[in-house]
PDB file of C-alpha atoms in Angstrom:
ATOM      1  CA  MET E   1     -20.382   0.282 -32.504  1.00 52.00           C
ATOM      2  CA  MET E   2     -20.900  -0.999 -29.120  1.00 57.00           C
ATOM      3  CA  PRO E   3     -22.917   0.742 -26.513  1.00 59.00           C
ATOM      4  CA  PRO E   4     -20.926   2.400 -23.847  1.00 65.00           C
ATOM      5  CA  ALA E   5     -22.102   0.537 -21.019  1.00 71.00           C
ATOM      6  CA  ALA E   6     -21.588  -2.627 -22.417  1.00 72.00           C
ATOM      7  CA  LEU E   7     -18.180  -1.595 -23.750  1.00 68.00           C
ATOM      8  CA  TRP E   8     -17.303  -0.761 -19.908  1.00 69.00           C
ATOM      9  CA  GLY E   9     -18.800  -3.676 -18.754  1.00 79.00           C
ATOM     10  CA  GLN E  10     -16.332  -5.850 -20.899  1.00 82.00           C
ATOM     11  CA  VAL E  11     -13.396  -3.825 -19.545  1.00 78.00           C
ATOM     12  CA  GLN E  12     -14.433  -4.119 -16.333  1.00 83.00           C
ATOM     13  CA  MET E  13     -14.934  -7.761 -16.743  1.00 88.00           C
ATOM     14  CA  ALA E  14     -11.190  -8.240 -18.641  1.00 85.00           C
ATOM     15  CA  MET E  15      -9.766  -6.518 -15.724  1.00 81.00           C
ATOM     16  CA  GLN E  16     -11.042  -8.825 -13.126  1.00 85.00           C
ATOM     17  CA  GLN E  17     -10.074 -11.862 -15.521  1.00 89.00           C
ATOM     18  CA  GLY E  18      -6.235 -10.052 -15.949  1.00 88.00           C
ATOM     19  CA  ARG E  19      -6.820  -9.900 -19.651  1.00 90.00           C
ATOM     20  CA  LEU E  20      -4.806  -6.411 -19.678  1.00 88.00           C
ATOM     21  CA  ASP E  21      -4.641  -5.871 -23.167  1.00 90.00           C
ATOM     22  CA  VAL E  22      -8.045  -6.254 -23.871  1.00 89.00           C
ATOM     23  CA  ALA E  23      -8.881  -3.812 -20.678  1.00 89.00           C
ATOM     24  CA  GLN E  24      -6.321  -1.328 -21.869  1.00 91.00           C
ATOM     25  CA  ALA E  25      -7.673  -1.701 -25.442  1.00 90.00           C
ATOM     26  CA  GLY E  26     -11.528  -1.015 -23.973  1.00 85.00           C
ATOM     27  CA  ALA E  27     -10.371   1.547 -22.156  1.00 89.00           C
ATOM     28  CA  GLU E  28      -8.648   3.604 -24.568  1.00 92.00           C
ATOM     29  CA  GLN E  29     -11.689   2.856 -27.123  1.00 89.00           C
ATOM     30  CA  SER E  30     -14.006   4.313 -23.954  1.00 87.00           C
ATOM     31  CA  LEU E  31     -11.877   7.258 -23.806  1.00 90.00           C
ATOM     32  CA  ARG E  32     -12.478   8.271 -27.621  1.00 90.00           C
ATOM     33  CA  ALA E  33     -15.938   8.652 -26.628  1.00 85.00           C
ATOM     34  CA  ALA E  34     -15.707  10.268 -23.365  1.00 88.00           C
ATOM     35  CA  PRO E  35     -12.115  11.666 -22.880  1.00 89.00           C
ATOM     36  CA  ARG E  36     -12.645  12.458 -19.146  1.00 93.00           C
ATOM     37  CA  HIS E  37     -14.163   8.942 -18.270  1.00 92.00           C
ATOM     38  CA  PRO E  38     -12.545   8.374 -14.738  1.00 94.00           C
ATOM     39  CA  GLY E  39     -12.950   4.857 -14.732  1.00 93.00           C
ATOM     40  CA  ALA E  40     -11.162   4.440 -18.148  1.00 93.00           C
ATOM     41  CA  LEU E  41      -8.468   6.881 -16.931  1.00 96.00           C
ATOM     42  CA  HIS E  42      -7.813   4.738 -13.575  1.00 96.00           C
ATOM     43  CA  ILE E  43      -7.850   1.207 -15.133  1.00 94.00           C
ATOM     44  CA  LEU E  44      -5.184   2.505 -17.615  1.00 96.00           C
ATOM     45  CA  GLY E  45      -3.473   4.114 -14.577  1.00 96.00           C
ATOM     46  CA  VAL E  46      -3.473   0.703 -13.073  1.00 95.00           C
ATOM     47  CA  ILE E  47      -2.436  -1.524 -15.949  1.00 95.00           C
ATOM     48  CA  CYS E  48       0.450   0.959 -16.338  1.00 96.00           C
ATOM     49  CA  LEU E  49       1.377   0.906 -12.351  1.00 95.00           C
ATOM     50  CA  GLN E  50       1.110  -2.995 -12.738  1.00 93.00           C
ATOM     51  CA  ASN E  51       3.392  -3.158 -15.720  1.00 93.00           C
ATOM     52  CA  ARG E  52       5.926  -0.657 -13.801  1.00 94.00           C
ATOM     53  CA  GLN E  53       5.421   2.049 -16.185  1.00 95.00           C
ATOM     54  CA  MET E  54       5.610   4.770 -13.470  1.00 95.00           C
ATOM     55  CA  THR E  55       5.779   7.802 -15.357  1.00 95.00           C
ATOM     56  CA  GLU E  56       2.599   6.834 -17.615  1.00 96.00           C
ATOM     57  CA  ALA E  57       0.973   5.531 -14.339  1.00 97.00           C
ATOM     58  CA  LEU E  58       1.083   8.899 -12.939  1.00 97.00           C
ATOM     59  CA  ARG E  59      -0.157  10.946 -15.864  1.00 97.00           C
ATOM     60  CA  TRP E  60      -3.435   8.404 -15.994  1.00 97.00           C
ATOM     61  CA  LEU E  61      -3.890   8.327 -12.334  1.00 98.00           C
ATOM     62  CA  LYS E  62      -3.333  12.403 -11.920  1.00 98.00           C
ATOM     63  CA  LYS E  63      -6.002  12.542 -14.884  1.00 97.00           C
ATOM     64  CA  ALA E  64      -8.629  10.503 -13.101  1.00 97.00           C
ATOM     65  CA  SER E  65      -8.144  12.224  -9.926  1.00 98.00           C
ATOM     66  CA  GLN E  66      -9.108  15.676 -11.675  1.00 97.00           C
ATOM     67  CA  ALA E  67     -12.151  14.118 -13.403  1.00 97.00           C
ATOM     68  CA  ASP E  68     -13.608  12.252 -10.277  1.00 96.00           C
ATOM     69  CA  GLN E  69     -12.322  14.426  -7.491  1.00 97.00           C
ATOM     70  CA  ARG E  70     -14.607  12.361  -4.747  1.00 97.00           C
ATOM     71  CA  ASN E  71     -13.393   9.051  -5.924  1.00 97.00           C
ATOM     72  CA  ALA E  72     -11.529   7.364  -2.781  1.00 98.00           C
ATOM     73  CA  MET E  73     -10.171   4.462  -4.830  1.00 97.00           C
ATOM     74  CA  ILE E  74      -8.671   6.404  -7.701  1.00 98.00           C
ATOM     75  CA  TRP E  75      -6.850   8.757  -5.057  1.00 98.00           C
ATOM     76  CA  ALA E  76      -5.724   5.743  -3.166  1.00 98.00           C
ATOM     77  CA  THR E  77      -4.222   4.287  -6.602  1.00 98.00           C
ATOM     78  CA  LEU E  78      -2.550   7.559  -7.207  1.00 98.00           C
ATOM     79  CA  GLY E  79      -1.047   7.153  -3.484  1.00 98.00           C
ATOM     80  CA  TYR E  80       0.237   3.594  -4.340  1.00 98.00           C
ATOM     81  CA  ALA E  81       1.655   5.070  -7.526  1.00 97.00           C
ATOM     82  CA  CYS E  82       3.316   8.198  -5.848  1.00 98.00           C
ATOM     83  CA  PHE E  83       4.828   5.779  -3.094  1.00 98.00           C
ATOM     84  CA  GLU E  84       6.196   3.466  -5.793  1.00 96.00           C
ATOM     85  CA  ASN E  85       7.842   6.344  -7.512  1.00 96.00           C
ATOM     86  CA  GLY E  86       9.683   7.750  -4.325  1.00 96.00           C
ATOM     87  CA  ALA E  87       7.190  10.440  -4.295  1.00 97.00           C
ATOM     88  CA  TYR E  88       6.237  10.276  -0.713  1.00 98.00           C
ATOM     89  CA  SER E  89       5.092  13.643   0.144  1.00 98.00           C
ATOM     90  CA  ASP E  90       2.431  13.331  -3.164  1.00 98.00           C
ATOM     91  CA  ALA E  91       1.694  10.086  -1.553  1.00 98.00           C
ATOM     92  CA  VAL E  92       0.677  11.392   1.918  1.00 98.00           C
ATOM     93  CA  GLU E  93      -1.488  13.779   0.063  1.00 98.00           C
ATOM     94  CA  ALA E  94      -3.007  11.605  -2.140  1.00 98.00           C
ATOM     95  CA  PHE E  95      -3.722   9.049   0.922  1.00 98.00           C
ATOM     96  CA  ARG E  96      -5.265  11.690   2.751  1.00 98.00           C
ATOM     97  CA  LYS E  97      -7.468  12.496   0.318  1.00 98.00           C
ATOM     98  CA  ALA E  98      -8.731   8.866  -0.038  1.00 98.00           C
ATOM     99  CA  THR E  99      -9.378   8.431   3.746  1.00 98.00           C
ATOM    100  CA  SER E 100     -11.182  11.245   3.963  1.00 98.00           C
ATOM    101  CA  LEU E 101     -13.251  10.788   1.454  1.00 98.00           C
ATOM    102  CA  ASP E 102     -13.910   7.012   2.663  1.00 98.00           C
ATOM    103  CA  PRO E 103     -12.752   6.600   6.272  1.00 96.00           C
ATOM    104  CA  SER E 104     -13.225   3.001   6.303  1.00 96.00           C
ATOM    105  CA  ALA E 105     -10.527   2.371   3.497  1.00 97.00           C
ATOM    106  CA  HIS E 106      -7.988   0.615   5.359  1.00 98.00           C
ATOM    107  CA  PRO E 107      -5.764  -0.116   2.784  1.00 98.00           C
ATOM    108  CA  ALA E 108      -5.178   3.391   1.727  1.00 98.00           C
ATOM    109  CA  LEU E 109      -4.971   4.101   5.844  1.00 98.00           C
ATOM    110  CA  HIS E 110      -1.993   1.392   5.613  1.00 98.00           C
ATOM    111  CA  GLY E 111      -0.411   3.132   2.502  1.00 98.00           C
ATOM    112  CA  LEU E 112      -0.346   6.734   4.702  1.00 98.00           C
ATOM    113  CA  GLY E 113       1.371   5.250   7.514  1.00 98.00           C
ATOM    114  CA  LYS E 114       3.782   3.831   5.279  1.00 98.00           C
ATOM    115  CA  SER E 115       4.329   6.957   3.188  1.00 98.00           C
ATOM    116  CA  LEU E 116       4.489   9.131   6.420  1.00 98.00           C
ATOM    117  CA  GLN E 117       7.366   6.778   7.721  1.00 98.00           C
ATOM    118  CA  ALA E 118       9.288   6.626   4.857  1.00 98.00           C
ATOM    119  CA  LEU E 119       9.402  10.768   5.506  1.00 98.00           C
ATOM    120  CA  GLY E 120      10.629   9.899   8.841  1.00 97.00           C
ATOM    121  CA  ARG E 121       7.324  11.060  10.659  1.00 98.00           C
ATOM    122  CA  HIS E 122       7.015   8.270  12.982  1.00 98.00           C
ATOM    123  CA  GLN E 123       4.495   9.259  15.358  1.00 97.00           C
ATOM    124  CA  GLU E 124       1.953  10.065  12.739  1.00 98.00           C
ATOM    125  CA  ALA E 125       2.443   6.900  10.762  1.00 98.00           C
ATOM    126  CA  ALA E 126       1.854   5.107  14.023  1.00 98.00           C
ATOM    127  CA  THR E 127      -1.539   6.924  14.333  1.00 98.00           C
ATOM    128  CA  ALA E 128      -2.302   6.048  10.471  1.00 98.00           C
ATOM    129  CA  LEU E 129      -1.248   2.783  11.028  1.00 98.00           C
ATOM    130  CA  GLY E 130      -3.459   2.135  14.116  1.00 98.00           C
ATOM    131  CA  ARG E 131      -6.418   3.761  12.291  1.00 98.00           C
ATOM    132  CA  ALA E 132      -6.119   1.085   9.789  1.00 98.00           C
ATOM    133  CA  ILE E 133      -5.632  -1.574  12.635  1.00 98.00           C
ATOM    134  CA  ALA E 134      -8.954  -0.452  14.219  1.00 98.00           C
ATOM    135  CA  HIS E 135     -10.435  -1.743  10.829  1.00 98.00           C
ATOM    136  CA  GLU E 136      -8.338  -4.829  10.397  1.00 97.00           C
ATOM    137  CA  PRO E 137      -7.350  -6.069  13.855  1.00 97.00           C
ATOM    138  CA  HIS E 138      -5.685  -9.367  12.892  1.00 97.00           C
ATOM    139  CA  ASN E 139      -3.592  -8.160  10.053  1.00 98.00           C
ATOM    140  CA  PRO E 140      -0.309  -9.153  10.665  1.00 98.00           C
ATOM    141  CA  ASP E 141       1.291  -6.526   8.037  1.00 98.00           C
ATOM    142  CA  TYR E 142      -0.417  -3.729   9.558  1.00 98.00           C
ATOM    143  CA  LEU E 143       0.771  -4.336  13.062  1.00 98.00           C
ATOM    144  CA  ASN E 144       4.115  -5.481  11.807  1.00 98.00           C
ATOM    145  CA  ASP E 145       4.581  -1.696  10.279  1.00 98.00           C
ATOM    146  CA  ARG E 146       2.825  -0.090  13.484  1.00 98.00           C
ATOM    147  CA  GLY E 147       5.553  -1.987  15.336  1.00 98.00           C
ATOM    148  CA  VAL E 148       8.227  -0.600  13.409  1.00 98.00           C
ATOM    149  CA  ALA E 149       6.999   3.255  13.519  1.00 98.00           C
ATOM    150  CA  LEU E 150       6.392   2.647  17.278  1.00 98.00           C
ATOM    151  CA  MET E 151      10.269   1.260  17.601  1.00 97.00           C
ATOM    152  CA  GLU E 152      11.523   4.365  15.279  1.00 96.00           C
ATOM    153  CA  SER E 153       9.805   6.983  17.601  1.00 96.00           C
ATOM    154  CA  GLY E 154      11.778   5.154  20.788  1.00 95.00           C
ATOM    155  CA  ALA E 155       8.382   3.159  21.834  1.00 97.00           C
ATOM    156  CA  ALA E 156      10.112  -0.368  21.721  1.00 96.00           C
ATOM    157  CA  GLU E 157       7.771  -2.316  24.302  1.00 95.00           C
ATOM    158  CA  GLU E 158       4.748  -1.176  22.743  1.00 97.00           C
ATOM    159  CA  ALA E 159       6.338  -1.897  19.075  1.00 98.00           C
ATOM    160  CA  LEU E 160       6.854  -5.551  20.900  1.00 97.00           C
ATOM    161  CA  ARG E 161       3.363  -6.030  21.485  1.00 97.00           C
ATOM    162  CA  ASP E 162       2.665  -5.264  17.609  1.00 98.00           C
ATOM    163  CA  PHE E 163       5.258  -7.726  16.540  1.00 97.00           C
ATOM    164  CA  ASP E 164       4.016 -10.462  19.006  1.00 97.00           C
ATOM    165  CA  ALA E 165       0.384  -9.780  17.740  1.00 98.00           C
ATOM    166  CA  ALA E 166       1.712 -10.178  13.953  1.00 98.00           C
ATOM    167  CA  LEU E 167       3.519 -13.351  14.860  1.00 96.00           C
ATOM    168  CA  ALA E 168       0.469 -14.522  16.376  1.00 97.00           C
ATOM    169  CA  GLN E 169      -1.557 -13.810  13.295  1.00 97.00           C
ATOM    170  CA  ALA E 170       1.520 -15.353  11.058  1.00 96.00           C
ATOM    171  CA  PRO E 171       3.871 -17.589  12.860  1.00 92.00           C
ATOM    172  CA  GLY E 172       6.427 -17.859   9.982  1.00 88.00           C
ATOM    173  CA  PHE E 173       6.551 -13.783   9.394  1.00 93.00           C
ATOM    174  CA  PHE E 174      10.281 -13.513   8.665  1.00 92.00           C
ATOM    175  CA  GLY E 175      10.043  -9.647   9.123  1.00 93.00           C
ATOM    176  CA  ALA E 176       8.114  -9.664  12.224  1.00 94.00           C
ATOM    177  CA  PHE E 177      10.841 -11.700  14.122  1.00 92.00           C
ATOM    178  CA  ILE E 178      13.825  -9.578  12.504  1.00 93.00           C
ATOM    179  CA  ASN E 179      11.849  -6.429  13.935  1.00 95.00           C
ATOM    180  CA  LYS E 180      10.982  -8.150  17.451  1.00 94.00           C
ATOM    181  CA  GLY E 181      14.730  -9.189  17.660  1.00 93.00           C
ATOM    182  CA  LEU E 182      15.526  -5.201  16.949  1.00 94.00           C
ATOM    183  CA  ALA E 183      12.968  -4.064  19.574  1.00 95.00           C
ATOM    184  CA  LEU E 184      14.323  -6.479  22.068  1.00 94.00           C
ATOM    185  CA  LYS E 185      17.811  -5.183  21.601  1.00 93.00           C
ATOM    186  CA  GLN E 186      16.554  -1.695  22.360  1.00 92.00           C
ATOM    187  CA  CYS E 187      15.016  -2.659  25.264  1.00 91.00           C
ATOM    188  CA  GLY E 188      18.332  -3.787  26.354  1.00 91.00           C
ATOM    189  CA  ASP E 189      17.533  -8.005  26.435  1.00 86.00           C
ATOM    190  CA  ALA E 190      20.252  -8.945  24.175  1.00 87.00           C
ATOM    191  CA  GLY E 191      19.427 -12.897  25.076  1.00 87.00           C
ATOM    192  CA  ALA E 192      15.791 -12.512  23.655  1.00 82.00           C
ATOM    193  CA  ALA E 193      17.061 -10.198  20.629  1.00 82.00           C
ATOM    194  CA  LEU E 194      19.458 -13.233  19.791  1.00 86.00           C
ATOM    195  CA  ALA E 195      16.451 -15.458  19.955  1.00 85.00           C
ATOM    196  CA  ALA E 196      14.183 -14.049  17.985  1.00 82.00           C
ATOM    197  CA  MET E 197      16.943 -13.662  15.308  1.00 83.00           C
ATOM    198  CA  ASP E 198      17.843 -17.087  15.433  1.00 81.00           C
ATOM    199  CA  GLN E 199      14.024 -17.615  14.962  1.00 82.00           C
ATOM    200  CA  ALA E 200      13.886 -15.684  11.968  1.00 80.00           C
ATOM    201  CA  ILE E 201      17.073 -17.286  10.676  1.00 83.00           C
ATOM    202  CA  ALA E 202      15.083 -20.710  10.867  1.00 81.00           C
ATOM    203  CA  GLN E 203      12.225 -19.031   8.553  1.00 76.00           C
ATOM    204  CA  ASN E 204      14.840 -17.720   5.972  1.00 76.00           C
ATOM    205  CA  PRO E 205      18.201 -19.218   6.361  1.00 76.00           C
ATOM    206  CA  THR E 206      19.501 -17.079   3.440  1.00 72.00           C
ATOM    207  CA  TYR E 207      19.370 -14.195   5.860  1.00 65.00           C
ATOM    208  CA  ALA E 208      22.124 -15.330   8.173  1.00 55.00           C
ATOM    209  CA  GLN E 209      24.340 -15.962   4.493  1.00 44.00           C
ATOM    210  CA  ALA E 210      23.832 -12.748   3.688  1.00 40.00           C
ATOM    211  CA  HIS E 211      24.776 -10.793   6.848  1.00 51.00           C
ATOM    212  CA  ASN E 212      27.764 -12.694   7.526  1.00 44.00           C
TER     213      ASN E 212
END
């Protein structure tokens, strides 16, 4: 029988190489030797999440979080699974746990912001996304998502700054053009809003066809 450390090394390598079947078999073997192995439980959850097996993903990830309650990565992955399953309140709880354990975990802060946004808690979402941006100030997704939260909370002018910053980092960012147009419209600048929408259509002509 392979020593547990060597087996676990093979599981991690298989995950890095995208050989999910090998990683799954190795993780299951690890669990037979150590039923509460948090890494193996986490990997099985990740594999189920990638395969869109949401019920199984949540089951494994909840077990992983119970086995190692101080692991920020496990809590963050559980947050993603809850979000993808539409359980936004549970996602907020998991992401908050992840970010309390690792305040620099900006992907988890981003997930927290998106989960709060999905719950209609726009100002809280903007705050969480601002914390993510503090760690990744040039990330266009973070900037765009905070812009949406600001716009939904009525701060359209602040939102415009985020959409412009997102477009400065990713000039072809279709969603940011759309959101910029909506924010300009909210600000009462119909001409500039139309120009932004035209830029969006130039990036994705099928958008105009779908909305005619």
